[in-house]
């Protein structure tokens, strides 16, 4: 039996036709489409003519395989003409194989809530509308919606729940509280659609929802572009989120969605905000122009963030707070008006191979009790510090490249105590490594070079250990220790710096052991002010000026050092300085090996001085102290003593064998290759008949080569040390 055109037969007669037939529906009396759908049998196709359809009752498709489509090029507008009820809908689909295309479904925007109905309060009316959906897909339906327009009015646009697996292609959902909501174990496939003008979120994934959301455009929402909550594991990719006001992505509860290749742009506060116990994966997304932060991770959230690009944020590019523990790998954070990466509270996590550069404030900033692993990052050309640690921060920083930042490459403040190793800190416009206040930490195997003001500045009451670092090529100096700082410098190479390679000022009291301090344009070691410290087993060679300068009222303890090949004197002690200088070796210095002047009062014992006639020990007019038991090479200029010298001087040449035996019996704490002489069972062995060459070689590594510096005059005064301002304690956060 063939079906005739709907204009010739009523709808109820047409439904008597065979299944799989086509039914044409035209606008007319209200409820025309609803009456047709009630008579639908499986696989019926409804072709809807152009026009407006006012439906006084909900539309339901329960038969399998039903097709509901607009006639070609027809403009079909289906309008909800009944009062929304809680959980209600304009169109509800619960069967499989349904296809809906080319239609517009609209729930009108509500008037202001009214309490005129005594049985229904204004709040009840509001909540009913909020839970009302323009289109619902439920059960196990796999309905396919294409080229449809859904306007949700004061409720939801499309509500997908149950175990349904619908698809939406080239649809537009707008004017809703929330555009699309996916709940339970639903797994839709939504592609190439527009979702916009939503008062809360454009899309929300909740419950155990899954599915794919790919290639869509979302814009003009108030709360977020996409909200993921519950335990959703949806795959969200290749979407554009624009002008989402609050967040691009808001992740809460236990969601573990996968988000990749999305763009967040336009007006929004945070590009991604992950909180509560969320554990999402973000990969290769682009976030630009956030009014707040590009990515914020907070509460107990974790998550993995790979190869994302965050640019142009007003605050931190990435902000982590509370006890969040994300993994951030291979991200690029550029051109932010705040800092690149900021951790506060007890935040932690792993930050590996990220590129953080050209931000207005610090590249990386940690505050509170934050602790994290930063490994293999490039932190460069930021206008603040490269790395800024404050409060009680800990953590490990390793294998990072910190380059060309305008302020200190790494600034450690307050009580921060990091582990810093195998980093390159170079080319900064101020200090390379700055420690102040009560900062602590362990700093090992780093290469710190070419920073303008100084490579390392330790000040305040900082307490730290620097071991096996290379500190070189700063025009302002190598290591500068000020204030009441106490540090242990062990087995470092400090070389080729302008001014002093190592300077100890104020009340600083370092332990300096087993270092190679060499090839400086100025002095090797400067101790002045009230500086003290213990200097042992160091190789101090090849400096343009004095190898060691001690001035002010400094009182260092220096033993078992090699001080050689200085362009001026080996050791200068002047002003009112004192200290103890025992068992050191002096050789190859251009002026006097030891010069004591002013009212200095050093104690010098058991030193070996080889000077080849250029000057052994010279004592100025008012020199004091005690000088005895030294071996000074017996040549002209071995001693030059002013007529009014106040110190106790014994110019007798000690029996060299006894001196050498005393040196040999002193165990050294230096690492292999830097002992005095050749190592035999941890003891120092020196040659019996020393000369200028053998004394030097006996204390340095066998592969080292000593070059005599060109002749220079011995300066009379102390060099000026530039004051650096303390860092601002504020830190832009998110």
mmCIF file of C-alpha atoms in Angstrom, residues 305-533:
data_model
loop_
_atom_site.group_PDB
_atom_site.id
_atom_site.type_symbol
_atom_site.label_atom_id
_atom_site.label_comp_id
_atom_site.label_asym_id
_atom_site.label_seq_id
_atom_site.Cartn_x
_atom_site.Cartn_y
_atom_site.Cartn_z
ATOM 1 C CA UNK A 305 50.166 18.462 31.194
ATOM 2 C CA UNK A 306 52.263 17.739 28.097
ATOM 3 C CA UNK A 307 53.485 20.097 25.375
ATOM 4 C CA UNK A 308 50.942 22.849 25.962
ATOM 5 C CA UNK A 309 51.597 26.456 24.932
ATOM 6 C CA UNK A 310 50.601 29.219 27.347
ATOM 7 C CA UNK A 311 51.147 32.803 26.206
ATOM 8 C CA UNK A 312 50.138 36.336 27.098
ATOM 9 C CA UNK A 313 48.642 35.691 30.554
ATOM 10 C CA UNK A 314 48.093 38.604 32.943
ATOM 11 C CA UNK A 315 49.206 36.579 35.969
ATOM 12 C CA UNK A 316 51.124 33.301 36.289
ATOM 13 C CA UNK A 317 51.342 31.237 33.132
ATOM 14 C CA UNK A 318 50.972 28.123 35.310
ATOM 15 C CA UNK A 319 49.849 28.408 38.936
ATOM 16 C CA UNK A 320 49.839 25.491 41.387
ATOM 17 C CA UNK A 321 48.597 25.799 44.963
ATOM 18 C CA UNK A 322 47.289 23.933 48.001
ATOM 19 C CA UNK A 323 48.565 20.314 47.850
ATOM 20 C CA UNK A 324 48.250 19.842 44.094
ATOM 21 C CA UNK A 325 50.843 17.555 42.477
ATOM 22 C CA UNK A 326 50.716 17.876 38.675
ATOM 23 C CA UNK A 327 53.188 16.577 36.123
ATOM 24 C CA UNK A 328 54.211 19.300 33.661
ATOM 25 C CA UNK A 329 56.353 18.136 30.739
ATOM 26 C CA UNK A 330 57.421 19.942 27.586
ATOM 27 C CA UNK A 331 55.191 22.994 28.006
ATOM 28 C CA UNK A 332 55.992 26.443 26.654
ATOM 29 C CA UNK A 333 55.162 29.434 28.858
ATOM 30 C CA UNK A 334 55.910 32.741 27.137
ATOM 31 C CA UNK A 335 55.289 36.476 27.288
ATOM 32 C CA UNK A 336 53.204 36.589 30.455
ATOM 33 C CA UNK A 337 52.643 39.807 32.395
ATOM 34 C CA UNK A 338 53.289 37.852 35.610
ATOM 35 C CA UNK A 339 55.586 34.939 36.362
ATOM 36 C CA UNK A 340 55.941 31.843 34.239
ATOM 37 C CA UNK A 341 55.324 29.071 36.787
ATOM 38 C CA UNK A 342 54.263 29.782 40.397
ATOM 39 C CA UNK A 343 53.823 27.283 43.238
ATOM 40 C CA UNK A 344 52.352 28.328 46.608
ATOM 41 C CA UNK A 345 51.063 26.616 49.716
ATOM 42 C CA UNK A 346 52.214 22.991 49.840
ATOM 43 C CA UNK A 347 52.151 22.539 46.089
ATOM 44 C CA UNK A 348 54.472 20.003 44.511
ATOM 45 C CA UNK A 349 54.741 17.992 41.332
ATOM 46 C CA UNK A 350 57.229 17.331 38.566
ATOM 47 C CA UNK A 351 58.238 19.984 35.993
ATOM 48 C CA UNK A 352 60.368 18.591 33.214
ATOM 49 C CA UNK A 353 61.671 20.008 29.933
ATOM 50 C CA UNK A 354 59.463 23.097 29.948
ATOM 51 C CA UNK A 355 60.441 26.306 28.174
ATOM 52 C CA UNK A 356 59.721 29.325 30.382
ATOM 53 C CA UNK A 357 60.814 32.634 28.949
ATOM 54 C CA UNK A 358 60.135 36.321 28.353
ATOM 55 C CA UNK A 359 57.752 36.730 31.280
ATOM 56 C CA UNK A 360 57.531 40.099 33.061
ATOM 57 C CA UNK A 361 58.268 38.681 36.505
ATOM 58 C CA UNK A 362 60.081 35.531 37.608
ATOM 59 C CA UNK A 363 60.415 32.559 35.316
ATOM 60 C CA UNK A 364 59.700 30.177 38.214
ATOM 61 C CA UNK A 365 58.515 31.254 41.680
ATOM 62 C CA UNK A 366 57.854 29.120 44.762
ATOM 63 C CA UNK A 367 56.364 30.369 48.046
ATOM 64 C CA UNK A 368 55.047 28.931 51.301
ATOM 65 C CA UNK A 369 56.073 25.297 51.783
ATOM 66 C CA UNK A 370 56.038 24.384 48.110
ATOM 67 C CA UNK A 371 58.325 21.555 47.054
ATOM 68 C CA UNK A 372 58.776 20.096 43.611
ATOM 69 C CA UNK A 373 61.181 18.600 41.103
ATOM 70 C CA UNK A 374 62.282 20.940 38.310
ATOM 71 C CA UNK A 375 64.369 18.971 35.829
ATOM 72 C CA UNK A 376 65.681 19.926 32.410
ATOM 73 C CA UNK A 377 63.773 23.190 31.987
ATOM 74 C CA UNK A 378 64.880 26.235 30.003
ATOM 75 C CA UNK A 379 64.238 29.372 32.065
ATOM 76 C CA UNK A 380 65.440 32.306 30.016
ATOM 77 C CA UNK A 381 65.084 36.010 29.290
ATOM 78 C CA UNK A 382 62.541 36.727 32.012
ATOM 79 C CA UNK A 383 62.444 40.285 33.328
ATOM 80 C CA UNK A 384 62.509 39.193 36.966
ATOM 81 C CA UNK A 385 64.431 36.344 38.561
ATOM 82 C CA UNK A 386 64.966 33.135 36.673
ATOM 83 C CA UNK A 387 64.033 31.060 39.744
ATOM 84 C CA UNK A 388 62.658 32.748 42.880
ATOM 85 C CA UNK A 389 62.321 30.722 46.095
ATOM 86 C CA UNK A 390 60.798 32.180 49.254
ATOM 87 C CA UNK A 391 59.516 31.245 52.720
ATOM 88 C CA UNK A 392 60.084 27.542 53.577
ATOM 89 C CA UNK A 393 60.339 26.212 50.051
ATOM 90 C CA UNK A 394 62.260 23.029 49.349
ATOM 91 C CA UNK A 395 62.551 20.863 46.256
ATOM 92 C CA UNK A 396 65.122 19.745 43.725
ATOM 93 C CA UNK A 397 66.303 21.785 40.753
ATOM 94 C CA UNK A 398 68.503 19.852 38.363
ATOM 95 C CA UNK A 399 69.673 19.946 34.764
ATOM 96 C CA UNK A 400 67.968 23.281 34.133
ATOM 97 C CA UNK A 401 69.298 25.995 31.837
ATOM 98 C CA UNK A 402 68.791 29.390 33.492
ATOM 99 C CA UNK A 403 69.963 32.064 31.067
ATOM 100 C CA UNK A 404 69.898 35.818 30.447
ATOM 101 C CA UNK A 405 67.347 36.792 33.095
ATOM 102 C CA UNK A 406 67.296 40.466 34.097
ATOM 103 C CA UNK A 407 67.516 39.802 37.820
ATOM 104 C CA UNK A 408 69.274 36.962 39.623
ATOM 105 C CA UNK A 409 69.314 33.680 37.783
ATOM 106 C CA UNK A 410 68.309 31.932 41.022
ATOM 107 C CA UNK A 411 67.277 33.822 44.156
ATOM 108 C CA UNK A 412 66.851 31.832 47.386
ATOM 109 C CA UNK A 413 65.258 33.765 50.247
ATOM 110 C CA UNK A 414 63.929 33.512 53.783
ATOM 111 C CA UNK A 415 64.262 29.884 54.988
ATOM 112 C CA UNK A 416 64.155 28.165 51.622
ATOM 113 C CA UNK A 417 66.351 25.075 51.397
ATOM 114 C CA UNK A 418 66.518 23.586 47.886
ATOM 115 C CA UNK A 419 68.741 20.931 46.381
ATOM 116 C CA UNK A 420 70.304 22.508 43.271
ATOM 117 C CA UNK A 421 72.532 20.412 41.026
ATOM 118 C CA UNK A 422 73.776 20.081 37.458
ATOM 119 C CA UNK A 423 72.228 23.381 36.335
ATOM 120 C CA UNK A 424 73.605 26.028 34.006
ATOM 121 C CA UNK A 425 73.068 29.547 35.351
ATOM 122 C CA UNK A 426 74.581 32.029 32.966
ATOM 123 C CA UNK A 427 74.380 35.330 31.174
ATOM 124 C CA UNK A 428 72.211 37.139 33.723
ATOM 125 C CA UNK A 429 72.185 40.906 34.030
ATOM 126 C CA UNK A 430 72.685 40.733 37.793
ATOM 127 C CA UNK A 431 73.760 37.827 39.999
ATOM 128 C CA UNK A 432 73.777 34.204 38.931
ATOM 129 C CA UNK A 433 72.999 32.571 42.296
ATOM 130 C CA UNK A 434 71.711 34.766 45.150
ATOM 131 C CA UNK A 435 71.137 33.540 48.717
ATOM 132 C CA UNK A 436 69.895 35.877 51.427
ATOM 133 C CA UNK A 437 67.978 36.042 54.715
ATOM 134 C CA UNK A 438 68.206 32.557 56.329
ATOM 135 C CA UNK A 439 68.322 30.680 53.040
ATOM 136 C CA UNK A 440 69.934 27.253 53.039
ATOM 137 C CA UNK A 441 70.369 24.403 50.614
ATOM 138 C CA UNK A 442 72.880 22.249 48.792
ATOM 139 C CA UNK A 443 74.314 23.438 45.457
ATOM 140 C CA UNK A 444 76.477 20.994 43.526
ATOM 141 C CA UNK A 445 77.835 20.389 40.034
ATOM 142 C CA UNK A 446 76.365 23.600 38.625
ATOM 143 C CA UNK A 447 77.947 25.748 35.929
ATOM 144 C CA UNK A 448 77.510 29.400 36.903
ATOM 145 C CA UNK A 449 79.041 31.792 34.411
ATOM 146 C CA UNK A 450 78.939 35.150 32.730
ATOM 147 C CA UNK A 451 76.552 36.921 35.099
ATOM 148 C CA UNK A 452 77.121 40.674 35.160
ATOM 149 C CA UNK A 453 77.168 41.695 38.849
ATOM 150 C CA UNK A 454 78.623 38.478 40.284
ATOM 151 C CA UNK A 455 78.214 34.789 39.676
ATOM 152 C CA UNK A 456 77.367 33.904 43.292
ATOM 153 C CA UNK A 457 76.253 36.254 46.087
ATOM 154 C CA UNK A 458 75.665 34.827 49.577
ATOM 155 C CA UNK A 459 74.391 37.288 52.154
ATOM 156 C CA UNK A 460 72.235 37.782 55.228
ATOM 157 C CA UNK A 461 72.355 34.770 57.534
ATOM 158 C CA UNK A 462 72.280 32.224 54.756
ATOM 159 C CA UNK A 463 73.693 28.747 55.421
ATOM 160 C CA UNK A 464 74.549 26.626 52.425
ATOM 161 C CA UNK A 465 76.922 24.122 50.863
ATOM 162 C CA UNK A 466 78.425 24.707 47.423
ATOM 163 C CA UNK A 467 80.378 21.734 46.086
ATOM 164 C CA UNK A 468 81.892 20.758 42.756
ATOM 165 C CA UNK A 469 80.531 23.790 40.929
ATOM 166 C CA UNK A 470 82.236 25.728 38.158
ATOM 167 C CA UNK A 471 81.985 29.490 38.735
ATOM 168 C CA UNK A 472 83.546 31.502 35.952
ATOM 169 C CA UNK A 473 83.687 34.526 33.654
ATOM 170 C CA UNK A 474 81.712 37.144 35.569
ATOM 171 C CA UNK A 475 83.010 40.710 35.175
ATOM 172 C CA UNK A 476 81.721 41.470 38.682
ATOM 173 C CA UNK A 477 83.374 38.587 40.512
ATOM 174 C CA UNK A 478 83.083 34.880 41.200
ATOM 175 C CA UNK A 479 81.744 34.164 44.696
ATOM 176 C CA UNK A 480 80.876 37.069 47.035
ATOM 177 C CA UNK A 481 79.993 36.216 50.654
ATOM 178 C CA UNK A 482 78.523 39.016 52.766
ATOM 179 C CA UNK A 483 76.609 39.774 55.944
ATOM 180 C CA UNK A 484 76.635 36.931 58.476
ATOM 181 C CA UNK A 485 76.529 34.273 55.803
ATOM 182 C CA UNK A 486 78.061 30.920 56.543
ATOM 183 C CA UNK A 487 78.708 28.578 53.683
ATOM 184 C CA UNK A 488 80.838 25.581 52.870
ATOM 185 C CA UNK A 489 82.676 25.845 49.546
ATOM 186 C CA UNK A 490 84.173 22.472 48.695
ATOM 187 C CA UNK A 491 85.928 21.276 45.568
ATOM 188 C CA UNK A 492 84.635 24.067 43.312
ATOM 189 C CA UNK A 493 86.449 25.540 40.338
ATOM 190 C CA UNK A 494 86.275 29.339 40.580
ATOM 191 C CA UNK A 495 88.067 30.882 37.649
ATOM 192 C CA UNK A 496 88.384 33.657 35.095
ATOM 193 C CA UNK A 497 86.228 36.156 36.952
ATOM 194 C CA UNK A 498 86.821 39.898 37.006
ATOM 195 C CA UNK A 499 87.660 41.614 40.296
ATOM 196 C CA UNK A 500 87.961 38.825 42.897
ATOM 197 C CA UNK A 501 87.341 35.148 42.277
ATOM 198 C CA UNK A 502 86.259 34.786 45.928
ATOM 199 C CA UNK A 503 85.444 37.649 48.316
ATOM 200 C CA UNK A 504 84.456 37.347 51.993
ATOM 201 C CA UNK A 505 83.146 40.558 53.576
ATOM 202 C CA UNK A 506 81.306 41.874 56.623
ATOM 203 C CA UNK A 507 80.916 39.108 59.251
ATOM 204 C CA UNK A 508 80.845 36.198 56.844
ATOM 205 C CA UNK A 509 82.511 32.986 57.994
ATOM 206 C CA UNK A 510 82.756 30.354 55.249
ATOM 207 C CA UNK A 511 84.503 27.007 55.143
ATOM 208 C CA UNK A 512 86.551 26.942 51.946
ATOM 209 C CA UNK A 513 88.142 23.563 51.228
ATOM 210 C CA UNK A 514 89.682 21.878 48.238
ATOM 211 C CA UNK A 515 88.762 24.480 45.646
ATOM 212 C CA UNK A 516 90.646 25.472 42.537
ATOM 213 C CA UNK A 517 90.656 29.284 42.427
ATOM 214 C CA UNK A 518 92.507 30.409 39.357
ATOM 215 C CA UNK A 519 93.045 32.631 36.353
ATOM 216 C CA UNK A 520 91.305 35.723 37.698
ATOM 217 C CA UNK A 521 91.784 39.229 36.364
ATOM 218 C CA UNK A 522 91.880 40.649 39.892
ATOM 219 C CA UNK A 523 92.591 38.942 43.196
ATOM 220 C CA UNK A 524 92.100 35.307 43.925
ATOM 221 C CA UNK A 525 90.676 35.491 47.456
ATOM 222 C CA UNK A 526 89.641 38.670 49.307
ATOM 223 C CA UNK A 527 88.788 38.592 53.022
ATOM 224 C CA UNK A 528 87.952 41.942 54.577
ATOM 225 C CA UNK A 529 85.618 43.707 56.994
ATOM 226 C CA UNK A 530 85.226 41.303 59.921
ATOM 227 C CA UNK A 531 85.369 38.314 57.636
ATOM 228 C CA UNK A 532 86.623 35.046 59.017
ATOM 229 C CA UNK A 533 86.470 31.486 57.779
#
